[in-house]
Coordinates of C-alpha atoms (C1' of nucleotides) in Angstrom, one line a residue:
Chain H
X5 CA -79.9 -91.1 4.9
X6 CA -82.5 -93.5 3.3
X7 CA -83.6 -93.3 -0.1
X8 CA -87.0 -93.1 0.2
X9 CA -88.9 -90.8 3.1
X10 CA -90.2 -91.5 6.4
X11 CA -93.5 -90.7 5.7
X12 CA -94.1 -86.7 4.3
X13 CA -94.8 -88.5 1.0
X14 CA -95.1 -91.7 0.5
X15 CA -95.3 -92.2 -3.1
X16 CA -98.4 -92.2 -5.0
X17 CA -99.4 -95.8 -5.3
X18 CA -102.8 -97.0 -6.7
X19 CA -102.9 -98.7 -2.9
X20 CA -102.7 -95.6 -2.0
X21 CA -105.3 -94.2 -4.1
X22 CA -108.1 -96.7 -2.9
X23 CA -107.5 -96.4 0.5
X24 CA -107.9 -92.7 0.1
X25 CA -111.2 -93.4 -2.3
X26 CA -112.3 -96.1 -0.2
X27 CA -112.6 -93.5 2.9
X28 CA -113.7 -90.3 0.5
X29 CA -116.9 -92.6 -0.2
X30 CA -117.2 -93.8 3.8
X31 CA -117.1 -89.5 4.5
X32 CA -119.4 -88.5 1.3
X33 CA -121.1 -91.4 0.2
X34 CA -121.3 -92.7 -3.7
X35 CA -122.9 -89.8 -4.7
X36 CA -121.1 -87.2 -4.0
X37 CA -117.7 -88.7 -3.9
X38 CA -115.4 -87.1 -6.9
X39 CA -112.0 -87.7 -8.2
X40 CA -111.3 -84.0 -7.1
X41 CA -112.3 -85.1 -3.6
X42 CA -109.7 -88.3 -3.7
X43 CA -106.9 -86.3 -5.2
X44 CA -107.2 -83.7 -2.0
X45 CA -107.1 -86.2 0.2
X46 CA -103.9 -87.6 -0.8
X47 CA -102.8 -84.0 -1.4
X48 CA -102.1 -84.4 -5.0
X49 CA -103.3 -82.7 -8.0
X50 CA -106.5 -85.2 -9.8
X51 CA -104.6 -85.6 -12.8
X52 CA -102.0 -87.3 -10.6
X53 CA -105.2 -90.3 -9.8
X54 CA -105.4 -90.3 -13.8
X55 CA -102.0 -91.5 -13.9
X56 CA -103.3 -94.3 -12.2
X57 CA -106.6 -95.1 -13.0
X58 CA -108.1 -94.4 -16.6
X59 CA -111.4 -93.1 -15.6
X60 CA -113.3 -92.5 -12.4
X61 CA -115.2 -95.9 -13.5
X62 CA -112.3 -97.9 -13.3
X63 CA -111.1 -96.5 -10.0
X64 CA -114.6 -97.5 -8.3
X65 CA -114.6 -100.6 -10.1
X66 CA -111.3 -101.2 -8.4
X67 CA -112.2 -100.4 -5.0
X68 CA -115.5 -103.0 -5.3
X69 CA -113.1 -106.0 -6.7
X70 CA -111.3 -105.1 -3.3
X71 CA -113.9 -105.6 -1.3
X72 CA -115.6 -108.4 -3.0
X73 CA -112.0 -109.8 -2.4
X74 CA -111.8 -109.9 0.9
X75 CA -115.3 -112.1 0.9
X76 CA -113.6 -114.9 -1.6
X77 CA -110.8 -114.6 0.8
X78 CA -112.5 -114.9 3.9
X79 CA -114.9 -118.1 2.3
X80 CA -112.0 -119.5 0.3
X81 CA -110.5 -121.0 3.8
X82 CA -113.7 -122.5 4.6
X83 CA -114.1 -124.3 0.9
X84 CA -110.7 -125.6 0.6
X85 CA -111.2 -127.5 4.3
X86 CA -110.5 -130.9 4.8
X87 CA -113.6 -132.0 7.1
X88 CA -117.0 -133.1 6.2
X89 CA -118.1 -132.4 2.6
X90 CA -121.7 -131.9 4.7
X91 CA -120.4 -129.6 7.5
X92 CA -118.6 -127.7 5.0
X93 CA -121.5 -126.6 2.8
X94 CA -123.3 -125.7 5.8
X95 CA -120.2 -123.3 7.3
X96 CA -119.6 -122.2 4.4
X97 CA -123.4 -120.5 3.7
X98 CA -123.2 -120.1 7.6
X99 CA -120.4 -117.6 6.8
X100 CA -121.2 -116.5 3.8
X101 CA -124.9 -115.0 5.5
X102 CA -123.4 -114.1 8.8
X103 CA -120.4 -112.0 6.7
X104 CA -123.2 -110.0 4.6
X105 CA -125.3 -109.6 7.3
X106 CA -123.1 -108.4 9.8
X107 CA -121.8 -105.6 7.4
X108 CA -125.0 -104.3 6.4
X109 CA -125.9 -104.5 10.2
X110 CA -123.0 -102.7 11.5
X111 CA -122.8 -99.8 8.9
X112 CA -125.5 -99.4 6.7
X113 CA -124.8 -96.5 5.2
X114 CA -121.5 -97.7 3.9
X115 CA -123.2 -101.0 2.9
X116 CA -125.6 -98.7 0.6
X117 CA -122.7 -97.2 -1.1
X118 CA -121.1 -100.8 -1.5
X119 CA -124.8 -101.5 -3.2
X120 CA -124.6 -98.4 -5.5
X121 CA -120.7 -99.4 -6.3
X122 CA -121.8 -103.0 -7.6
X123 CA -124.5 -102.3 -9.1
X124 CA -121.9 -99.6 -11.1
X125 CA -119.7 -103.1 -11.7
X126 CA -121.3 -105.6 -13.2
X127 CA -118.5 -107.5 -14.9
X128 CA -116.5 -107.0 -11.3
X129 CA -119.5 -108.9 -9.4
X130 CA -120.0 -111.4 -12.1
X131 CA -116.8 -112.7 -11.7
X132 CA -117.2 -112.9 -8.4
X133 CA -120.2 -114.9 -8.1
X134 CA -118.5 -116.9 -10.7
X135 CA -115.8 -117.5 -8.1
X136 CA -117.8 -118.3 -5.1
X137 CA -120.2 -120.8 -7.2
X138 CA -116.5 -122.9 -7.9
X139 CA -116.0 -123.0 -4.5
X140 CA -119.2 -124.3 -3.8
X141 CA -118.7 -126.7 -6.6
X142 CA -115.4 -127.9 -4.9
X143 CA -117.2 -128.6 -1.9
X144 CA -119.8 -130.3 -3.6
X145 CA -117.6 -132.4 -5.7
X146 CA -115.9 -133.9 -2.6
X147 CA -119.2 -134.7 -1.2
X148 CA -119.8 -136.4 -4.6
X149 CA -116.8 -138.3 -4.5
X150 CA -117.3 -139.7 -1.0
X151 CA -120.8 -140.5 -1.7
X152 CA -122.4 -138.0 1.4
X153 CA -123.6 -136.1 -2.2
X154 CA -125.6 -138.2 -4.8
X155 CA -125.6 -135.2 -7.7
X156 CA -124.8 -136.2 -11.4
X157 CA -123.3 -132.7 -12.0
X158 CA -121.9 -130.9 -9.4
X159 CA -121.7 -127.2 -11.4
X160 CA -125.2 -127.4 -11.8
X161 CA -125.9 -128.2 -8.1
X162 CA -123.8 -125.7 -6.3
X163 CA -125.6 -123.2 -9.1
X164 CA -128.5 -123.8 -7.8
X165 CA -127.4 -123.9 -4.1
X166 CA -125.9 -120.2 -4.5
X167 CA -129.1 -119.3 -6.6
X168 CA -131.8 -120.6 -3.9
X169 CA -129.7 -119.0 -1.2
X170 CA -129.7 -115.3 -3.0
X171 CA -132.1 -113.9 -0.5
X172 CA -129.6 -114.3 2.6
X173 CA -126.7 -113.0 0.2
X174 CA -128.1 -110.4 -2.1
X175 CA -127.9 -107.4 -0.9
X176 CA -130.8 -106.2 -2.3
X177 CA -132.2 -108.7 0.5
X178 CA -130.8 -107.1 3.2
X179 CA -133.9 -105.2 4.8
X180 CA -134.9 -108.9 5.8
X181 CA -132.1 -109.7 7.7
X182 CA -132.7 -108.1 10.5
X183 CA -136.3 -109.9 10.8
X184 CA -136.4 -112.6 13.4
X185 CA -137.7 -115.4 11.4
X186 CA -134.6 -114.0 9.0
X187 CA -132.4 -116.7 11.4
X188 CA -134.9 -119.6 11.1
X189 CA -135.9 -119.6 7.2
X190 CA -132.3 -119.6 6.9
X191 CA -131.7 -122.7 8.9
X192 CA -134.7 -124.3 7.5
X193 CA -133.4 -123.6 3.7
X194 CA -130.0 -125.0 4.0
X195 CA -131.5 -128.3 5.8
X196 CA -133.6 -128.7 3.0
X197 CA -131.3 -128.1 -0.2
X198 CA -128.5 -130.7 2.1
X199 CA -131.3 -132.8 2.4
X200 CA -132.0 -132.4 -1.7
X201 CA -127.9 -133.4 -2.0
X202 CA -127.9 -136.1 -0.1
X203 CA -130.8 -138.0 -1.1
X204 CA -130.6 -141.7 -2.6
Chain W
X23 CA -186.5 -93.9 -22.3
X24 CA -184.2 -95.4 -20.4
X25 CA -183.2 -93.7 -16.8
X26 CA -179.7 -94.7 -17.5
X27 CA -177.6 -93.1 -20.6
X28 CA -176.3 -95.8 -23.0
X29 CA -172.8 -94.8 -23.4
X30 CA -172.6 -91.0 -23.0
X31 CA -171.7 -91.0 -18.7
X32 CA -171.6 -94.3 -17.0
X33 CA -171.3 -93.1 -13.5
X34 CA -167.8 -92.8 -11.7
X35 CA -167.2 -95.9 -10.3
X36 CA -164.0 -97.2 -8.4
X37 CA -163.6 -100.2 -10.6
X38 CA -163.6 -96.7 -13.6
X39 CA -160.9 -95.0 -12.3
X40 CA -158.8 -97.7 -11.7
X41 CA -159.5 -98.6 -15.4
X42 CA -158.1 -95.6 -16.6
X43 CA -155.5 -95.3 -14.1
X44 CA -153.0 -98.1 -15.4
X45 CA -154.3 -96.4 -18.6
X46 CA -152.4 -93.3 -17.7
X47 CA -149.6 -95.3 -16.2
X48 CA -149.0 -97.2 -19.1
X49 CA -149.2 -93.9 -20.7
X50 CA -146.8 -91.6 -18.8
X51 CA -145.1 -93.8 -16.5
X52 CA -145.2 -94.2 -12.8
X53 CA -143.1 -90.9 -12.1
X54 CA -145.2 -88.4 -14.5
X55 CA -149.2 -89.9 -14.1
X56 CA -150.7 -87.8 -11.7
X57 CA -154.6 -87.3 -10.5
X58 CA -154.9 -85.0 -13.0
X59 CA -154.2 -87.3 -15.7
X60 CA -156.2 -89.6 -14.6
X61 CA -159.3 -87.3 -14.1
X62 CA -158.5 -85.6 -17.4
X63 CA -159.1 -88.8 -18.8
X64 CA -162.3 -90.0 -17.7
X65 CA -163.5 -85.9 -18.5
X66 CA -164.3 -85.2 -14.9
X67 CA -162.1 -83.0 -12.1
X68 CA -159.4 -84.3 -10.3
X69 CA -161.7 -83.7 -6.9
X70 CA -164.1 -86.6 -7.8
X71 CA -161.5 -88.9 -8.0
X72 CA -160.5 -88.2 -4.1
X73 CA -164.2 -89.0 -3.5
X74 CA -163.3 -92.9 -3.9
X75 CA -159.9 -92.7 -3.6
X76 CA -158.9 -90.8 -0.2
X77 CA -155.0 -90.2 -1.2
X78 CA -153.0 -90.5 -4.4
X79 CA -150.9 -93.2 -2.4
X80 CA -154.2 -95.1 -1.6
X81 CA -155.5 -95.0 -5.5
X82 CA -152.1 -96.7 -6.4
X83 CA -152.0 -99.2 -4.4
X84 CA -155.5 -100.0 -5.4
X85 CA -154.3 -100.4 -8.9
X86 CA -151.0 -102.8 -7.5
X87 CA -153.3 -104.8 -5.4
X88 CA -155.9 -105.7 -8.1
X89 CA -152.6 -106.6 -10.3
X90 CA -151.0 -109.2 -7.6
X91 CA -154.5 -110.5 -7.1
X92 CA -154.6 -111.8 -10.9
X93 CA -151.8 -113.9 -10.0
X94 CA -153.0 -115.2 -7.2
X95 CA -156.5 -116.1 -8.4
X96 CA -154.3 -117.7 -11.7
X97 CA -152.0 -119.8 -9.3
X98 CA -154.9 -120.6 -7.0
X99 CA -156.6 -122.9 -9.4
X100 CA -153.1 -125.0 -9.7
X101 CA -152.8 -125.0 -5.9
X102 CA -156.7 -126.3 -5.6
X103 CA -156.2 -128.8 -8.2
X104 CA -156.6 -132.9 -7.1
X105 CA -153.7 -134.2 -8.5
X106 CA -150.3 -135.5 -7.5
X107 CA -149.1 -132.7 -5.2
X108 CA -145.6 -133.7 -6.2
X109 CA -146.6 -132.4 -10.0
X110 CA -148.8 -129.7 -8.9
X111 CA -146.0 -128.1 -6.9
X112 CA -143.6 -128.2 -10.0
X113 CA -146.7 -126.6 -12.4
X114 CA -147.7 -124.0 -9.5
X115 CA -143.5 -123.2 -9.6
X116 CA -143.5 -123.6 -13.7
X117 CA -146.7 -121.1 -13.8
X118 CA -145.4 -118.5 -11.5
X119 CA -142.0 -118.2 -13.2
X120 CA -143.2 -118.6 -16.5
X121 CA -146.4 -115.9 -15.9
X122 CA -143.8 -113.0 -14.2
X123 CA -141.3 -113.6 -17.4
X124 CA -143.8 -113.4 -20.1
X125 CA -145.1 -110.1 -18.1
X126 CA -141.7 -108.6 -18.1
X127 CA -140.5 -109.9 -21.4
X128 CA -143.9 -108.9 -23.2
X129 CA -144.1 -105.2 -21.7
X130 CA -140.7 -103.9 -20.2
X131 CA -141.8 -100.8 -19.5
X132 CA -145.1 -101.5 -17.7
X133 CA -143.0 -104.3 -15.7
X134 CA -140.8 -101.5 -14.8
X135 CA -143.9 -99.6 -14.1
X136 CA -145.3 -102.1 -12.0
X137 CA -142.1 -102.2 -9.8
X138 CA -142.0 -99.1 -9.0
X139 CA -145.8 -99.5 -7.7
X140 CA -144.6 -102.6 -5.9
X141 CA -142.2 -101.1 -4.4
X142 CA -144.3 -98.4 -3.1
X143 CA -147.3 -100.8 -1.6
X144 CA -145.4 -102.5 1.2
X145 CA -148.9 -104.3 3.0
X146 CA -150.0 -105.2 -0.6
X147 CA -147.1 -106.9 -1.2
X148 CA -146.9 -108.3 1.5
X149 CA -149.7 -109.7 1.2
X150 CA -149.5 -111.2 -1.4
X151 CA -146.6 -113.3 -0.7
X152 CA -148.2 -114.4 2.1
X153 CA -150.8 -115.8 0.3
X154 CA -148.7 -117.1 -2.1
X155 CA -147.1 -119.3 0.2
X156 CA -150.2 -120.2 1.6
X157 CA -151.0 -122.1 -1.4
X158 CA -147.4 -123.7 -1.3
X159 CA -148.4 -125.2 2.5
X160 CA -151.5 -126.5 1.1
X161 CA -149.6 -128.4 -1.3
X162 CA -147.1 -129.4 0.7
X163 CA -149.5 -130.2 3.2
X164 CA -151.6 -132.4 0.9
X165 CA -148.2 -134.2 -0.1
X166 CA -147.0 -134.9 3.6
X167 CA -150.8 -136.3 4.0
X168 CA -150.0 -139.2 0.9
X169 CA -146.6 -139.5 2.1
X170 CA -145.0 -138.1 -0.9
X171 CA -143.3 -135.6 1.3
X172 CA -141.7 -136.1 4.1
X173 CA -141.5 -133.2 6.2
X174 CA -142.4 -131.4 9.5
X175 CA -144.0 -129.1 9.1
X176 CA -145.6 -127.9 5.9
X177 CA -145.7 -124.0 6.4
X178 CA -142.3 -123.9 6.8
X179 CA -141.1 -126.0 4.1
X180 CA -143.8 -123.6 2.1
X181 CA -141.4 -120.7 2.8
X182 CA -138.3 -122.8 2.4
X183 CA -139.7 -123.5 -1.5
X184 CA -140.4 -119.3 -1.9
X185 CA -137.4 -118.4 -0.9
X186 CA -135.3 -120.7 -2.4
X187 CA -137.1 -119.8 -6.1
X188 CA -137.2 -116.0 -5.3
X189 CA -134.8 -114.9 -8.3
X190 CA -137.5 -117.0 -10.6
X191 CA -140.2 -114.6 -9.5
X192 CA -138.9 -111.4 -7.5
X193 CA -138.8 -108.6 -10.3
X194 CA -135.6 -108.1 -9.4
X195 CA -134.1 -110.5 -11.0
X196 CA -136.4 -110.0 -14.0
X197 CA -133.5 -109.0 -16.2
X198 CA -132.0 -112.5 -15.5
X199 CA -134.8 -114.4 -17.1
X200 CA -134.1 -114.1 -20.7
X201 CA -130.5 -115.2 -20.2
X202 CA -130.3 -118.7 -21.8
X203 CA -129.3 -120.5 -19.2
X204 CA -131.8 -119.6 -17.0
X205 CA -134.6 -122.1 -18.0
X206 CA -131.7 -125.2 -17.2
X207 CA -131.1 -123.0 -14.2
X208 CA -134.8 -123.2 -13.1
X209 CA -135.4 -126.9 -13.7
X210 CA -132.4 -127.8 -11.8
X211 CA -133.5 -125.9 -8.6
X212 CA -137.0 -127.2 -8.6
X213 CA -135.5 -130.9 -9.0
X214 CA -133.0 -130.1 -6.2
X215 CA -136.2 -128.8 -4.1
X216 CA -138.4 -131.5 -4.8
X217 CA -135.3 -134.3 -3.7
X218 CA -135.2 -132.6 -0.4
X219 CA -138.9 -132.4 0.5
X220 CA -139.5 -136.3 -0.4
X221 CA -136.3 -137.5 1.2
X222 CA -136.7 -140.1 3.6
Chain E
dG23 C1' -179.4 -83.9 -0.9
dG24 C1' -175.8 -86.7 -2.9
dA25 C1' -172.4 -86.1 -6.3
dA26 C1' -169.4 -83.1 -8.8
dT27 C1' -166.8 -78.8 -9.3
dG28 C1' -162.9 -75.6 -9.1
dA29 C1' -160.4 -72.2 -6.4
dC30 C1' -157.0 -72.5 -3.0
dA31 C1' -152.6 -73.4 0.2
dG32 C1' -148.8 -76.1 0.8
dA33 C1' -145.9 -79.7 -1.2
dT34 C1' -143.4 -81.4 -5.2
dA35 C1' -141.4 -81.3 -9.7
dT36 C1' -139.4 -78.8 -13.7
dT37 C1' -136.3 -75.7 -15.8
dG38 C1' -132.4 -73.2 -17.2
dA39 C1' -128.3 -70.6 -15.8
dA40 C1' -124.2 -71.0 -13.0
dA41 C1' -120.9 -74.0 -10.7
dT42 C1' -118.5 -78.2 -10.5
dC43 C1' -116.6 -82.2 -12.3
dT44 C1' -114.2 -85.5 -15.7
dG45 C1' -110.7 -86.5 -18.7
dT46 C1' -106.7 -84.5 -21.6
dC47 C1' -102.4 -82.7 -22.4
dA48 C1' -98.6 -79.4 -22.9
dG49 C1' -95.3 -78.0 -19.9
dC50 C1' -92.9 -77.9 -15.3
dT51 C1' -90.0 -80.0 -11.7
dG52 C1' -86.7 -82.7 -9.1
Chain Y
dC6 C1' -87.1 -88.2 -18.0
dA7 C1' -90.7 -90.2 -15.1
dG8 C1' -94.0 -88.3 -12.5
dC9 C1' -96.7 -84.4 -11.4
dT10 C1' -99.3 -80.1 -12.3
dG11 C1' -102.9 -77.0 -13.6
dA12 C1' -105.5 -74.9 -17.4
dC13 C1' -109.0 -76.3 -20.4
dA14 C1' -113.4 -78.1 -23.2
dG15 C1' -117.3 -80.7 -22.8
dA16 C1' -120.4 -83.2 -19.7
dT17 C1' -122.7 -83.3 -15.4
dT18 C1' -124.6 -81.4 -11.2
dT19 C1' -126.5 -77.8 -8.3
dC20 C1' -129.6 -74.3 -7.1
dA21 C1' -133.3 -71.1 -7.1
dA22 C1' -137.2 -69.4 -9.5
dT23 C1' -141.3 -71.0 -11.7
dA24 C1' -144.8 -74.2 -12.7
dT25 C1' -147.5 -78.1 -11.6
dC26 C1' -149.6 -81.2 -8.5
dT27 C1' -152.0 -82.9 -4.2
dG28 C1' -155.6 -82.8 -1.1
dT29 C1' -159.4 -79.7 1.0
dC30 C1' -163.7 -77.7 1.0
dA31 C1' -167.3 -74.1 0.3
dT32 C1' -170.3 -73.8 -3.5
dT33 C1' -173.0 -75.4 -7.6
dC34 C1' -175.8 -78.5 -10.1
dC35 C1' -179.0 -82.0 -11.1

DNA sequence: GGAATGACAGATATTGAAATCTGTCAGCTG
DNA sequence: CAGCTGACAGATTTCAATATCTGTCATTCC
C-alpha cells in the first residue's frame, strides 16, 4: 500500500491553501471572503490555515504575488528574446496591454477583487513593477548597445516607458479599455515613445 | 437710502451658494455636507437653494466644474502664449504637474475632497480633459507649422502627450508626487516626449 | 407676483446591540 | 511529536430601528 493517500486528504499544503482562497474570493468576492470560509473549503479547522499563514494579510498578500507572477512569467519570455531590440519593446507592451485587458474584459468581477487585493499589497506590487521596469531596461539596454536606442541611461528610460504607458496597464485604467479609440491611443503612444528612443 | 442693503442680505445668487458650498465641504467633507449645511450657512432654507440648483448632484458638480475651469483658464494663457512651442509645451506640462501637486500637497484633505467630486461629475470631467488636450493640439499644431515637430497629425500626438503624463496629473497618483524621485521621473518623460515629437 | 418658507414622503445615513471573524494556544490525535 | 483542533478574547461586521436628508409644493411674505 502507498504511504501517502490517493486523494481523501491530501495534505495541507500552503498550495493547497491558495488555491482554495483563490476560489473562496472568485465565489464571495474580497469582501466577504474569511479565513473561516477557506478553512471549510479545504475541510479543515481555520487554525489549521494559521499554521500556514501568519495572518489573513499575509495569506491574501500571497495569493496577489501569485498572480502578479504569472504576468512576470508570461512577459519575462518576451524580454529575454533574441530579436529586434525595437520589435521587442513593442511585443512586449503589446502583451503587457492585451494580458490586463483581456482579464478585466473576460471577468470583471474577479479583476475588481484582484484591484481590492493590490491595493491591500503594496510592498507585493512594488516589487513587481520593480521587476517588470528591469525587464524593460534589459530590452532597452540591448537596443542601446546595438545602437537602434540612443538613451544615456537605460533605467531611467524604461522608467519612464512603464510610467507613460500606466494608463493601458493600471488597472485603475481599465474602464477605458474597452473604448474604441482605447486600441488607437495605444498604438499611437508606443510609436511615439520608440520614436523618442531611437532618435539621433 | 439706498434700495439695496449694504451688507445685511445680498440676494441669493448662484455664484453665493456655490461660495459657501466648498465652504461646507471644506468643512464637513464630501460624505457629510449636505443642502442643509449649506442653506444653514447662508441663514436661508434648504428649499431656496433647489431654486438655482435643481438636484444636490447638479449643485456639486457646479462646484467641480468652476474648480477644473481655474486650471484651464491658468493653462490657457501658456497654451496662447507666442513663443517656442517646443518650450511652451514643456511649461504648459511643468505648470500642470506642478499646479495639481501644490493643490494636493498644500490641502490633502480638500484634494481628497475634490476627488471624490471628480469622481462623481463624469461630463465635467470629461470635459475638461478634452479641453485640456485641446490646448496640447494647438501647441503641437503651432510646432508642426515651424517644423519643430514633426508629426501627422497634431490632435493625436495631443492625446499621445496626456496620456503618456497622466500619473503627473491624474489624482490618482497624487500620493506619488512627493516621492523624491518623482521630479527626475517627470523631467525624464517630458525629454523622452519631446525626442519623439521632433524626430525626423 | 416673484422669491422664500417649512411641512411632508420617500430615500439615505447613523447607531448600538448581536453575530461573526481573527488570531492564540492548551490540549488532543494518529 | 508534528500537525490539527476547537474554545476563547478582542476586533470587526451585520442588521434593524431610528434619525437625518433630499426634493416637492402649497402657502406666506414682501
Amino acid at each position: 500500500m502507498a504511504a501517502t493517500s490517493p486523494t481523501p486528504a491530501p495534505a495541507l499544503t500552503a498550495e493547497r491553501i491558495l488555491e482554495a482562497t483563490e476560489e473562496v474570493l472568485r465565489r464571495h468576492g474580497p469582501a466577504k471572503a474569511t479565513v473561516v470560509d477557506v478553512a471549510r473549503a479545504l475541510g479543515v479547522s481555520h487554525g489549521s490555515v494559521y499554521r500556514h499563514f501568519r495572518t489573513k494579510a499575509a495569506l491574501r498578500e500571497a495569493v496577489t504575488k501569485r498572480w502578479l507572477d504569472r504576468t512576470s512569467e508570461l512577459l519575462s519570455g518576451i524580454a529575454a528574446g533574441a530579436g529586434d531590440p525595437e520589435a521587442r519593446l513593442r511585443d512586449w507592451l503589446r502583451a503587457l496591454f492585451d494580458a490586463k485587458r483581456r482579464k478585466a474584459g473576460a471577468d470583471p468581477e474577479l479583476f475588481a477583487t484582484y484591484m481590492v487585493l493590490a491595493d491591500e499589497s503594496g510592498p507585493a506590487v512594488s516589487g513587481h513593477i520593480a521587476d517588470l521596469i528591469g525587464q524593460l531596461t534589459g530590452i532597452i539596454r540591448d537596443g542601446a548597445g546595438t545602437g537602434v536606442f540612443t538613451v544615456p541611461d537605460p533605467a531611467a528610460a524604461a522608467r519612464s516607458v512603464f510610467h507613460a504607458t500606466g494608463r493601458f496597464h493600471d488597472p485603475g485604467y481599465a474602464r477605458e479599455w474597452e473604448r474604441p479609440e482605447a486600441e488607437a491611443d495605444f498604438g499611437a503612444l508606443v510609436e511615439l515613445l520608440l520614436r523618442g528612443l531611437s532618435s539621433r
